[in-house]
Each structure stands twice: as C-alpha cells, then as structure tokens.
Short mmCIF file of C-alpha atoms and ligand atoms in Angstrom, two decimals:
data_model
loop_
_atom_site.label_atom_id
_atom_site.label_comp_id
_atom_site.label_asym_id
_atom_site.label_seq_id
_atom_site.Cartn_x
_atom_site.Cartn_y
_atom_site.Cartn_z
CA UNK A 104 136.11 82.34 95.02
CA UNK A 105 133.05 80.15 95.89
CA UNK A 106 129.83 81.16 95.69
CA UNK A 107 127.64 79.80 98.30
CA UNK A 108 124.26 78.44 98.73
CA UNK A 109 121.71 80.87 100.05
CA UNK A 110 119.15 79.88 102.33
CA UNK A 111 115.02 80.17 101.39
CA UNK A 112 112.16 80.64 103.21
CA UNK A 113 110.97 78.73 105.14
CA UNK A 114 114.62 77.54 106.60
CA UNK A 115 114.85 77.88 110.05
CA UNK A 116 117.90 79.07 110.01
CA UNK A 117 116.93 82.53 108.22
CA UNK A 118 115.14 83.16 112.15
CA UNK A 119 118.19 82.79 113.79
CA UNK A 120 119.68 86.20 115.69
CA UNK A 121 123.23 86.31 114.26
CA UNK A 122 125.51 87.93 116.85
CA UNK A 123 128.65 90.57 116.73
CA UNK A 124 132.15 89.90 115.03
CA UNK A 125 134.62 89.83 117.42
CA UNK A 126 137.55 89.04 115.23
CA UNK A 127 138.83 91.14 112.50
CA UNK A 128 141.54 88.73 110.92
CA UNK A 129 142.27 87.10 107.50
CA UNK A 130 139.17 84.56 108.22
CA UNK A 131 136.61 87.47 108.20
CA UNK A 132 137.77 89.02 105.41
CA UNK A 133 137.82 85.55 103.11
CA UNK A 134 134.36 85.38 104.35
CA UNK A 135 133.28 88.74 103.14
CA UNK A 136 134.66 87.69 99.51
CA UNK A 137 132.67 84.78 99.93
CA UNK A 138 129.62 86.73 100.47
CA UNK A 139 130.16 89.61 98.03
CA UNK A 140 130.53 87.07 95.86
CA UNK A 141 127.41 85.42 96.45
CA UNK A 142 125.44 88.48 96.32
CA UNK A 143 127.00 89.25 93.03
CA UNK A 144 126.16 85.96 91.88
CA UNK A 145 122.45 86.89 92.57
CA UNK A 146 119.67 88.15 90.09
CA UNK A 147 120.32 91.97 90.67
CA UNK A 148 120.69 92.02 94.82
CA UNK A 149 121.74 95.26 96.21
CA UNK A 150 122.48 93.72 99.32
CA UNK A 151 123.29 90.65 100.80
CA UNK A 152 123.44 89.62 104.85
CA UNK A 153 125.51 86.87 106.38
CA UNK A 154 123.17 84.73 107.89
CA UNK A 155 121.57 84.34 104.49
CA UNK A 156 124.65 82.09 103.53
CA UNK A 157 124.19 80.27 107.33
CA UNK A 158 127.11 82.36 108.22
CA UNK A 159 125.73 83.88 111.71
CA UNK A 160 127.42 86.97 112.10
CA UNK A 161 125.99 90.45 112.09
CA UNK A 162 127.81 91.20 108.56
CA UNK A 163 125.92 92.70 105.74
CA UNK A 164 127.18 94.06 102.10
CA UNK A 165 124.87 96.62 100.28
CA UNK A 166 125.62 98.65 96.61
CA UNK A 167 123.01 100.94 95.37
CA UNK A 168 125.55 102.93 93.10
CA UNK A 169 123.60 103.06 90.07
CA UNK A 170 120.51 103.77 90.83
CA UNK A 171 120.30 106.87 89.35
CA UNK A 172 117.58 108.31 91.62
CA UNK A 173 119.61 107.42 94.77
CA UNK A 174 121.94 109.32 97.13
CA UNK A 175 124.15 106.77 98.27
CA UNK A 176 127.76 105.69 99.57
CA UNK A 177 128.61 103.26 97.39
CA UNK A 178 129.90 99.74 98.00
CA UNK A 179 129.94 99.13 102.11
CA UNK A 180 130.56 96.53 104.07
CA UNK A 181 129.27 97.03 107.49
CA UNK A 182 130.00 94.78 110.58
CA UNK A 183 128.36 94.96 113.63
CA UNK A 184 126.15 97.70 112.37
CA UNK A 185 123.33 99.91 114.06
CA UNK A 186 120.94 102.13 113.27
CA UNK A 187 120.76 104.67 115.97
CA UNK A 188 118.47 107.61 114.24
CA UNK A 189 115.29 107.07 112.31
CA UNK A 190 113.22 110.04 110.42
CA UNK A 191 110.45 109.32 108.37
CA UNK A 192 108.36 106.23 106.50
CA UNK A 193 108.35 105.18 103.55
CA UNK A 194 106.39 102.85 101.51
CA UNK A 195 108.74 101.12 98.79
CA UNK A 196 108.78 97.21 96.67
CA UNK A 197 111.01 94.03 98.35
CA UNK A 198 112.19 90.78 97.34
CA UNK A 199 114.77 89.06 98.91
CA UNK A 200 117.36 86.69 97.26
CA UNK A 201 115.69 84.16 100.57
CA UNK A 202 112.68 84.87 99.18
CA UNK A 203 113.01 83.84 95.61
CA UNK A 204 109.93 85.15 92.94
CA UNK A 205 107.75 87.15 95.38
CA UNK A 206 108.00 90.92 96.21
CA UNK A 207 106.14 93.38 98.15
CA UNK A 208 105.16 96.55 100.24
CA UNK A 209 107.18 97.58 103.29
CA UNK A 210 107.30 100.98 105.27
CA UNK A 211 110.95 101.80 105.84
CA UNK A 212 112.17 104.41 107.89
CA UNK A 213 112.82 107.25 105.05
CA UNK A 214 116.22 108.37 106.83
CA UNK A 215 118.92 106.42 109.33
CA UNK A 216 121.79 107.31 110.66
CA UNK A 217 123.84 104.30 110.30
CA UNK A 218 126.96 103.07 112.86
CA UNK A 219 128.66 100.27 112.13
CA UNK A 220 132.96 99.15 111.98
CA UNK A 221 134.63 98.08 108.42
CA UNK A 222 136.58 94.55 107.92
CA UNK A 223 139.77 96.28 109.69
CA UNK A 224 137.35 96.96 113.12
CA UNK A 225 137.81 100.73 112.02
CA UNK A 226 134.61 102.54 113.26
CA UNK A 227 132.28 104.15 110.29
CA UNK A 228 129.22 106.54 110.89
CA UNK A 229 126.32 107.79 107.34
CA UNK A 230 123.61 109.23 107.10
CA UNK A 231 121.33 107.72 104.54
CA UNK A 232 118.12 108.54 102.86
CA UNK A 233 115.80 106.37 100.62
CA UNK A 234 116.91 103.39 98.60
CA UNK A 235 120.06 103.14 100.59
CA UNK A 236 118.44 103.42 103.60
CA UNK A 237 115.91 101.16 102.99
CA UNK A 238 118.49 97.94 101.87
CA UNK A 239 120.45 98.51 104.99
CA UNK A 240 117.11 98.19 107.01
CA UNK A 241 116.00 94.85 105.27
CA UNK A 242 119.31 93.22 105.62
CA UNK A 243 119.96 94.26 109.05
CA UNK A 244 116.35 92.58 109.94
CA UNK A 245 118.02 89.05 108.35
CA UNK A 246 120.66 89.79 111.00
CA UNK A 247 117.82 90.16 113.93
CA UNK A 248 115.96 87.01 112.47
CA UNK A 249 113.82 88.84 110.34
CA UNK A 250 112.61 88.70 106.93
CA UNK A 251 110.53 91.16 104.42
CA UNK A 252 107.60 88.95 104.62
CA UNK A 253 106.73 90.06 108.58
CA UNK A 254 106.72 93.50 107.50
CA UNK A 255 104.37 93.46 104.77
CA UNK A 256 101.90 96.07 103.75
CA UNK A 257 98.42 96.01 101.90
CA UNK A 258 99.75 96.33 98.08
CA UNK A 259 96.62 98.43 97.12
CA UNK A 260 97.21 100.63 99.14
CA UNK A 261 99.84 103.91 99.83
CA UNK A 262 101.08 105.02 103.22
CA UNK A 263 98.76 107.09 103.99
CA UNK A 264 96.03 106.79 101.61
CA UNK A 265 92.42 107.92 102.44
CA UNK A 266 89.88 106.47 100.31
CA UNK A 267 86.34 107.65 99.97
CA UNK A 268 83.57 105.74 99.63
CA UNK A 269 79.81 107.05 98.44
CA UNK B 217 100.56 65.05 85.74
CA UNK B 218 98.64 67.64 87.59
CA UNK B 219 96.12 69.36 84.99
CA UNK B 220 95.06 73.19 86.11
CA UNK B 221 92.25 75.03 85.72
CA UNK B 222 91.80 78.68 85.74
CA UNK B 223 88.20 79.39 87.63
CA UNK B 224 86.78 82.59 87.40
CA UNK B 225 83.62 82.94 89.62
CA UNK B 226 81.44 86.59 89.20
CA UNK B 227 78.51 87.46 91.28
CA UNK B 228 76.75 89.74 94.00
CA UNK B 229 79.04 90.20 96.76
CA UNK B 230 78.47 89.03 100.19
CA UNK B 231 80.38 87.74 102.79
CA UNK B 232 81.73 84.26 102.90
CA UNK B 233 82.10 83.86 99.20
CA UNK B 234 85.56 83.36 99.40
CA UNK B 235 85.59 81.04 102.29
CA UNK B 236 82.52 78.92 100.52
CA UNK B 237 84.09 78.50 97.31
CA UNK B 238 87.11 77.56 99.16
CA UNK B 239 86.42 74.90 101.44
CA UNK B 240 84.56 73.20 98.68
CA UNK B 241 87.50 72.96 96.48
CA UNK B 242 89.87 71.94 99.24
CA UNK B 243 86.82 69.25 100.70
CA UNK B 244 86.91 67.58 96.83
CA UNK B 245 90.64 67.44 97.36
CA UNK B 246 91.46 70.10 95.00
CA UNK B 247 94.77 72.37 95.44
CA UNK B 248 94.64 75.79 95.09
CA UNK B 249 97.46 77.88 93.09
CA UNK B 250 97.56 81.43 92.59
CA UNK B 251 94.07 83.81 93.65
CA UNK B 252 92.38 87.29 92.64
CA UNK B 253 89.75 88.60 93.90
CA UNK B 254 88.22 92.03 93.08
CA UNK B 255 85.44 94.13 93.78
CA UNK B 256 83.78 96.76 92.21
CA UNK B 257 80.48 98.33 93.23
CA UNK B 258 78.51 95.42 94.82
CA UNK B 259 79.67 92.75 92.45
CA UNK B 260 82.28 90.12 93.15
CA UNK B 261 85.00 88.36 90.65
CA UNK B 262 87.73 85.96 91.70
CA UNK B 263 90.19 84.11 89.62
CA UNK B 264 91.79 81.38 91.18
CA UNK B 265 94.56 78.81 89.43
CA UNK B 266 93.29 74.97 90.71
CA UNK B 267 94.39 71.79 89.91
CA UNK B 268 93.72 67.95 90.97
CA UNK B 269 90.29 68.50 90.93
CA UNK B 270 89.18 66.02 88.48
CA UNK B 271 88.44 67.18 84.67
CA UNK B 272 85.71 70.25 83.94
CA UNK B 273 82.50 68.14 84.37
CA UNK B 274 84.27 66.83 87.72
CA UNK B 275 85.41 70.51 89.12
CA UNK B 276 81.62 72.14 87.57
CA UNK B 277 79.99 69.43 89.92
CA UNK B 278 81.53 69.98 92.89
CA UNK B 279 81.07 74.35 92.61
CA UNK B 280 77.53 73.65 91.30
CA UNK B 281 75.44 73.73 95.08
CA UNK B 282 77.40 76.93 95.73
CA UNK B 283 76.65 78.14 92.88
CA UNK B 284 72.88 77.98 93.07
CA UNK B 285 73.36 79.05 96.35
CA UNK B 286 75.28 82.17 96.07
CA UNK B 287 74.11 83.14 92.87
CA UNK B 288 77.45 83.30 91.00
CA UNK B 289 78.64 82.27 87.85
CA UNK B 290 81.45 80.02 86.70
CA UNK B 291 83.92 80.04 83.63
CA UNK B 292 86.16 77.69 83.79
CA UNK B 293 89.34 77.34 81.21
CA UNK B 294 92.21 74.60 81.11
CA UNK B 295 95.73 76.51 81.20
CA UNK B 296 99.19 75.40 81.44
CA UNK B 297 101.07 75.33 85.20
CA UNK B 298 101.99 79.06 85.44
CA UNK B 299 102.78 79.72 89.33
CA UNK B 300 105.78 82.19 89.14
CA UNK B 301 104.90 83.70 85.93
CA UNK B 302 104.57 87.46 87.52
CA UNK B 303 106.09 90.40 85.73
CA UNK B 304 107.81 92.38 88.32
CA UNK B 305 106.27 96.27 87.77
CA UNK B 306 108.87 99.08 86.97
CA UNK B 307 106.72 101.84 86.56
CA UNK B 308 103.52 103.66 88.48
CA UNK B 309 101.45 105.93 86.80
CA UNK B 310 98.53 107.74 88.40
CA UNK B 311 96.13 109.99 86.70
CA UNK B 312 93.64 112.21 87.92
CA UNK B 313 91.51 115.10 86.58
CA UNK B 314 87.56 116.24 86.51
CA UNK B 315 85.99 112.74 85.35
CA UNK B 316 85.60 113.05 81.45
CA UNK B 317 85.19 110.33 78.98
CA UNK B 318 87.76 108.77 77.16
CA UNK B 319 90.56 109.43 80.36
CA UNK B 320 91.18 105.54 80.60
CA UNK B 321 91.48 104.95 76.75
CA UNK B 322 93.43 108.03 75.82
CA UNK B 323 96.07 106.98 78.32
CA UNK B 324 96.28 103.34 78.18
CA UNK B 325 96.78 104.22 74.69
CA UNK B 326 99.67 106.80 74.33
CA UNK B 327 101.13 104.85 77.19
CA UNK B 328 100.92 100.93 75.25
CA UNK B 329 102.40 102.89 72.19
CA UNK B 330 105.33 104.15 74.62
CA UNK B 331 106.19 100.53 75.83
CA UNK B 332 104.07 99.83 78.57
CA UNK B 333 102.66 96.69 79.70
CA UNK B 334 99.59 97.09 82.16
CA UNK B 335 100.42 94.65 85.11
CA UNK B 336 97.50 96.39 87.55
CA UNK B 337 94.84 98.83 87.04
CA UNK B 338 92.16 100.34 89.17
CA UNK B 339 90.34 103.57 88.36
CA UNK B 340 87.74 105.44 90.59
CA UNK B 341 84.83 107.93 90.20
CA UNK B 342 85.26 109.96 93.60
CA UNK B 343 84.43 113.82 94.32
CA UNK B 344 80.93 114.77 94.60
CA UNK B 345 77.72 113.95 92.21
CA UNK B 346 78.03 117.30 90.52
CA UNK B 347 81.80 117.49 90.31
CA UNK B 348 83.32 114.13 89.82
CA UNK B 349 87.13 113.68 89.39
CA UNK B 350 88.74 110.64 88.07
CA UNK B 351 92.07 108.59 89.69
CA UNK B 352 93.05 106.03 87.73
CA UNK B 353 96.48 104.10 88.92
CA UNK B 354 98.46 102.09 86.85
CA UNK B 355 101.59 99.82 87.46
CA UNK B 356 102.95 98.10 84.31
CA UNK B 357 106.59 97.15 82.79
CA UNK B 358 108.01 99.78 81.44
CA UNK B 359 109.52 98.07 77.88
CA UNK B 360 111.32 101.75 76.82
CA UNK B 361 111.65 103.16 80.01
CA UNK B 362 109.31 105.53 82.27
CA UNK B 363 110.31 108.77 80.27
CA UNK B 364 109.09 107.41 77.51
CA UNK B 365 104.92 106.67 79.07
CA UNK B 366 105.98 110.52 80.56
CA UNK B 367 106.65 112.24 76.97
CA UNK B 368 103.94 110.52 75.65
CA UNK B 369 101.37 111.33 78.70
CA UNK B 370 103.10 115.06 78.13
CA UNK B 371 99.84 116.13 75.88
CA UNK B 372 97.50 115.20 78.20
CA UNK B 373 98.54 117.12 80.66
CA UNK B 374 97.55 120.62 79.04
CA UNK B 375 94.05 119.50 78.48
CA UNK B 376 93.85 119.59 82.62
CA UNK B 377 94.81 115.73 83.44
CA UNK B 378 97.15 115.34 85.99
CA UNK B 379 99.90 112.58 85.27
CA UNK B 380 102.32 111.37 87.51
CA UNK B 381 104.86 108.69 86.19
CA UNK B 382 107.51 107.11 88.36
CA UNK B 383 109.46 104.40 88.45
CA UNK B 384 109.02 101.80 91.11
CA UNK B 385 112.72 100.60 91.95
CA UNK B 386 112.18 96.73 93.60
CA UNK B 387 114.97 96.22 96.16
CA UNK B 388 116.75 93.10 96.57
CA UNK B 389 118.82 91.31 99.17
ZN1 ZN C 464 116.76 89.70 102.06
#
C-alpha cells in the first residue's frame, strides 16, 4: 500500500473546499487504504482528511481508541460527513500532520452529533463528546478549506478565564 | 553559515518596546527566529533567537541607541540553531491556596522528583491585601506519567493547597 505525501502549510491546496463522494466503488475504497495508511504512517495522528493527501473529497479517517480518558467509537471512516448538533466549548491542544512542529489552543464544540455514510454509501449517525469530537471537527475544517491555525486561541489563557488585576 | 544569537533584553515596560527593538534588528538586516516576551509587574523581558546580524560587537552596536533610549538592558549569548526544539507539554498542573511561602518550591520540588519537566510557569499573588491566595500554573512533560506529579502533590493537599493535575492530550490530524 503506498503511503502518500501530505501537503504543509502554506500549500494552496490545503484551502481548497473538497466536495461530496458520489461514487462508492472499488476506486474509493483503494483510496481510503491509501489514506489510512498515510495517517498511520504519521507521528501519532488520530485523524487524517483527504484533501491533506490532494485527494479533494469530503473523506476523513479518525481513531481515538486508546485514549484512555475518551468516550469514543473507534476506528471510522466517514464520507460526506456533517455535523448537524453542537453543545458546548471547549478549549483543548492541536497540531496537524499539515502543520508539522507547531501546536496550539482551539475552542471546539464540547459535543456533535455527527451524520455522515461509510465506504458502502450506508448512512451512519454518533453522538460524540470531547476528544472524539474535537478530531472530527478539525478534520472536517481541512475538508471546508480550513486549518487549526485560523482558529487559534491566546495560549495563556483558559476559556473563560477572568483575571484580576490590582 | 548563519551564526545565532540568543538576545535577552529586560527593562521598564512601555509601549513600543517590542516594535523598537524590532525594526532595528530587521533595518541592520538581521532575521529573527523564535520570541518571548513576558511581563511581570511593570518590568519587561524578551528573549528572542537572531541570526545574520553580524558578530556580538556588530549586533551590541546596532541595539545600543535603543538601548539608551528605552532604558533596557542587553545579554546577549551565542547558541546553536534550535528552531523546532519545543517539548510538546503532557501535563497541567495548577495550584492554588492562601499565599504562603515556600508554595512554588515545595511543588516544583515533589513534582521534578516525580518526573516532571517545567515547560511553562506563571504564578500570581491575587485576592485582597489582607487575604492573599496564590495560583500558580504549570505545564511540563510528564517523564513518569501525570499520576505520578498527583501522588507526589497528594501531601500537599492536606496542608490546605489545592492541586489539580491533568493531562493535556495534543490532538493530531
Ligand atoms: Zn489537520
């Protein structure tokens, strides 16, 4: 299985609004090896979207089994997904496999409910809550365009921190 | 062969520092790596990584009118290139109680001795004049895991401290 070349910041490309799958046939799901492979190539990614290999189709692949502190669904691959519910913010640490070396702050929405289809076209529907939540919101931005970096936060500071001065 | 310098400028803060200091570097044709700047109280400290700015005497005499002007003063060391040298954090630990002496050193040091490496640190004096209280927050690397720093902060916690540890989990995709 090959494992492709993942485009950095500042490509172009990463800005570019990937658009639905149409066809679920033997060429999608070679592509989705391609890409789990990829992301399992990476240093520790959770997640890994399409367009991030210049593949620009709204397909993304995200594992957060194993993170002991997370509720989560395990291994998904989600086409054509949408989040249709949001509940909650929460402030939590990003890097991006497009983004090598550099993390930081982002609000997320603390819950989503999630729709999306699997590789067969078969419609799926979660509800998800914190870590889970939060790596199907940053790699459905890279499928809008969108990367981490616009939605960074102060790091010194919490979500809703009050400070006092004297 | 680019040689870097690590500046690190202290001072009376006022506005404009930053944007002084700056221009200066980047009007001599220096480049400009990695920056910090704190404050605390009204004083001023900045570290910044340069490099291509000529050797020390070079890089002292191009700071030196902004210097005088602004009042600040310069220490200047030759380092290696270290961009991308950042340890990514694993664990947050706040701390807060009545203001007492010793808070800072009592759990820097149970914590170091439980495997953790300070990355960031920032402690305040808030509350009012005759009751002070104490936060001091912490993110470090975590060497033998948050529950470690936790059982070791453990004692602490009867003589009225509060201590939170938790583990900042870094997505990536
Ligand atoms: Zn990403």
């Amino acid at each position: 299985m090959p494992v492709l070349q993942i485009l950095t910041y500042p490509d172009d490309r990463l800005r570019q609004v990937s658009t639905p799958v149409l066809e679920f046939d033997d060429a999608l799901e070679r592509r989705i090896d391609d890409l789990e492979d990829t992301r399992l190539s990476g240093p520790g990614a959770v997640g890994i979207a399409a367009p991030q290999l210049g593949w620009f189709e709204r397909v993304i692949i995200v594992d957060v089994a194993g993170r002991k502190k997370s509720s989560s669904h395990g291994h998904l691959v989600l086409v054509n997904p949408e989040i249709t519910e949001w509940d909650g913010f929460t402030m939590g640490r990003e890097g991006c496999l497009s983004v090598p070396d550099y993390t930081g702050n982002v609000v997320r929405a603390e819950r989503i409910h999630l729709q999306a289809l699997d590789p067969q076209g078969q419609p799926l529907g979660f509800d998800m809550e914190g870590f889970e939540a939060r790596a199907v919101q940053h790699e459905l931005d890279h499928l809008d365009g969108l990367l981490f970096l616009d939605r960074l936060v102060s790091r010194r500071q919490d979500l809703f921190a009050r400070k006092s001065y004297k | 062969m680019s040689n870097w310098f690590m500046l690190t400028l202290v001072g009376r803060d006022r506005p404009g520092i930053v944007a002084s200091v700056t221009s200066a570097l980047f009007e001599s044709g220096c480049h400009l790596g990695e920056t910090s700047m704190l404050r605390l109280g009204d004083n001023f400290t900045i570290m910044m990584m340069v490099r291509d700015c000529g050797d020390e005497a070079a890089l002292r005499g191009t700071l030196q009118p902004i210097l005088e002007h602004l009042h600040l003063v310069l220490h200047v060391d030759a380092i290696d290139a270290v961009l991308h040298r950042r340890p990514v954090p694993d664990v947050c630990i706040i701390v807060h109680g009545a203001d007492r002496a010793g808070i800072v050193s009592a759990v820097t040091s149970k914590a170091a001795a439980a495997g953790l490496n300070i990355v960031d640190l920032d402690s305040m004096v808030g509350g009012s004049e005759a009751a002070p209280i104490y936060v001091l927050q912490i993110e470090g690397v975590a060497a033998q895991g948050a529950e470690a720093i936790q059982t070791a902060l453990e004692p602490l916690q009867a003589e009225g401290v509060k201590i939170d540890v938790r583990p900042i989990e870094t997505f990536v995709g």
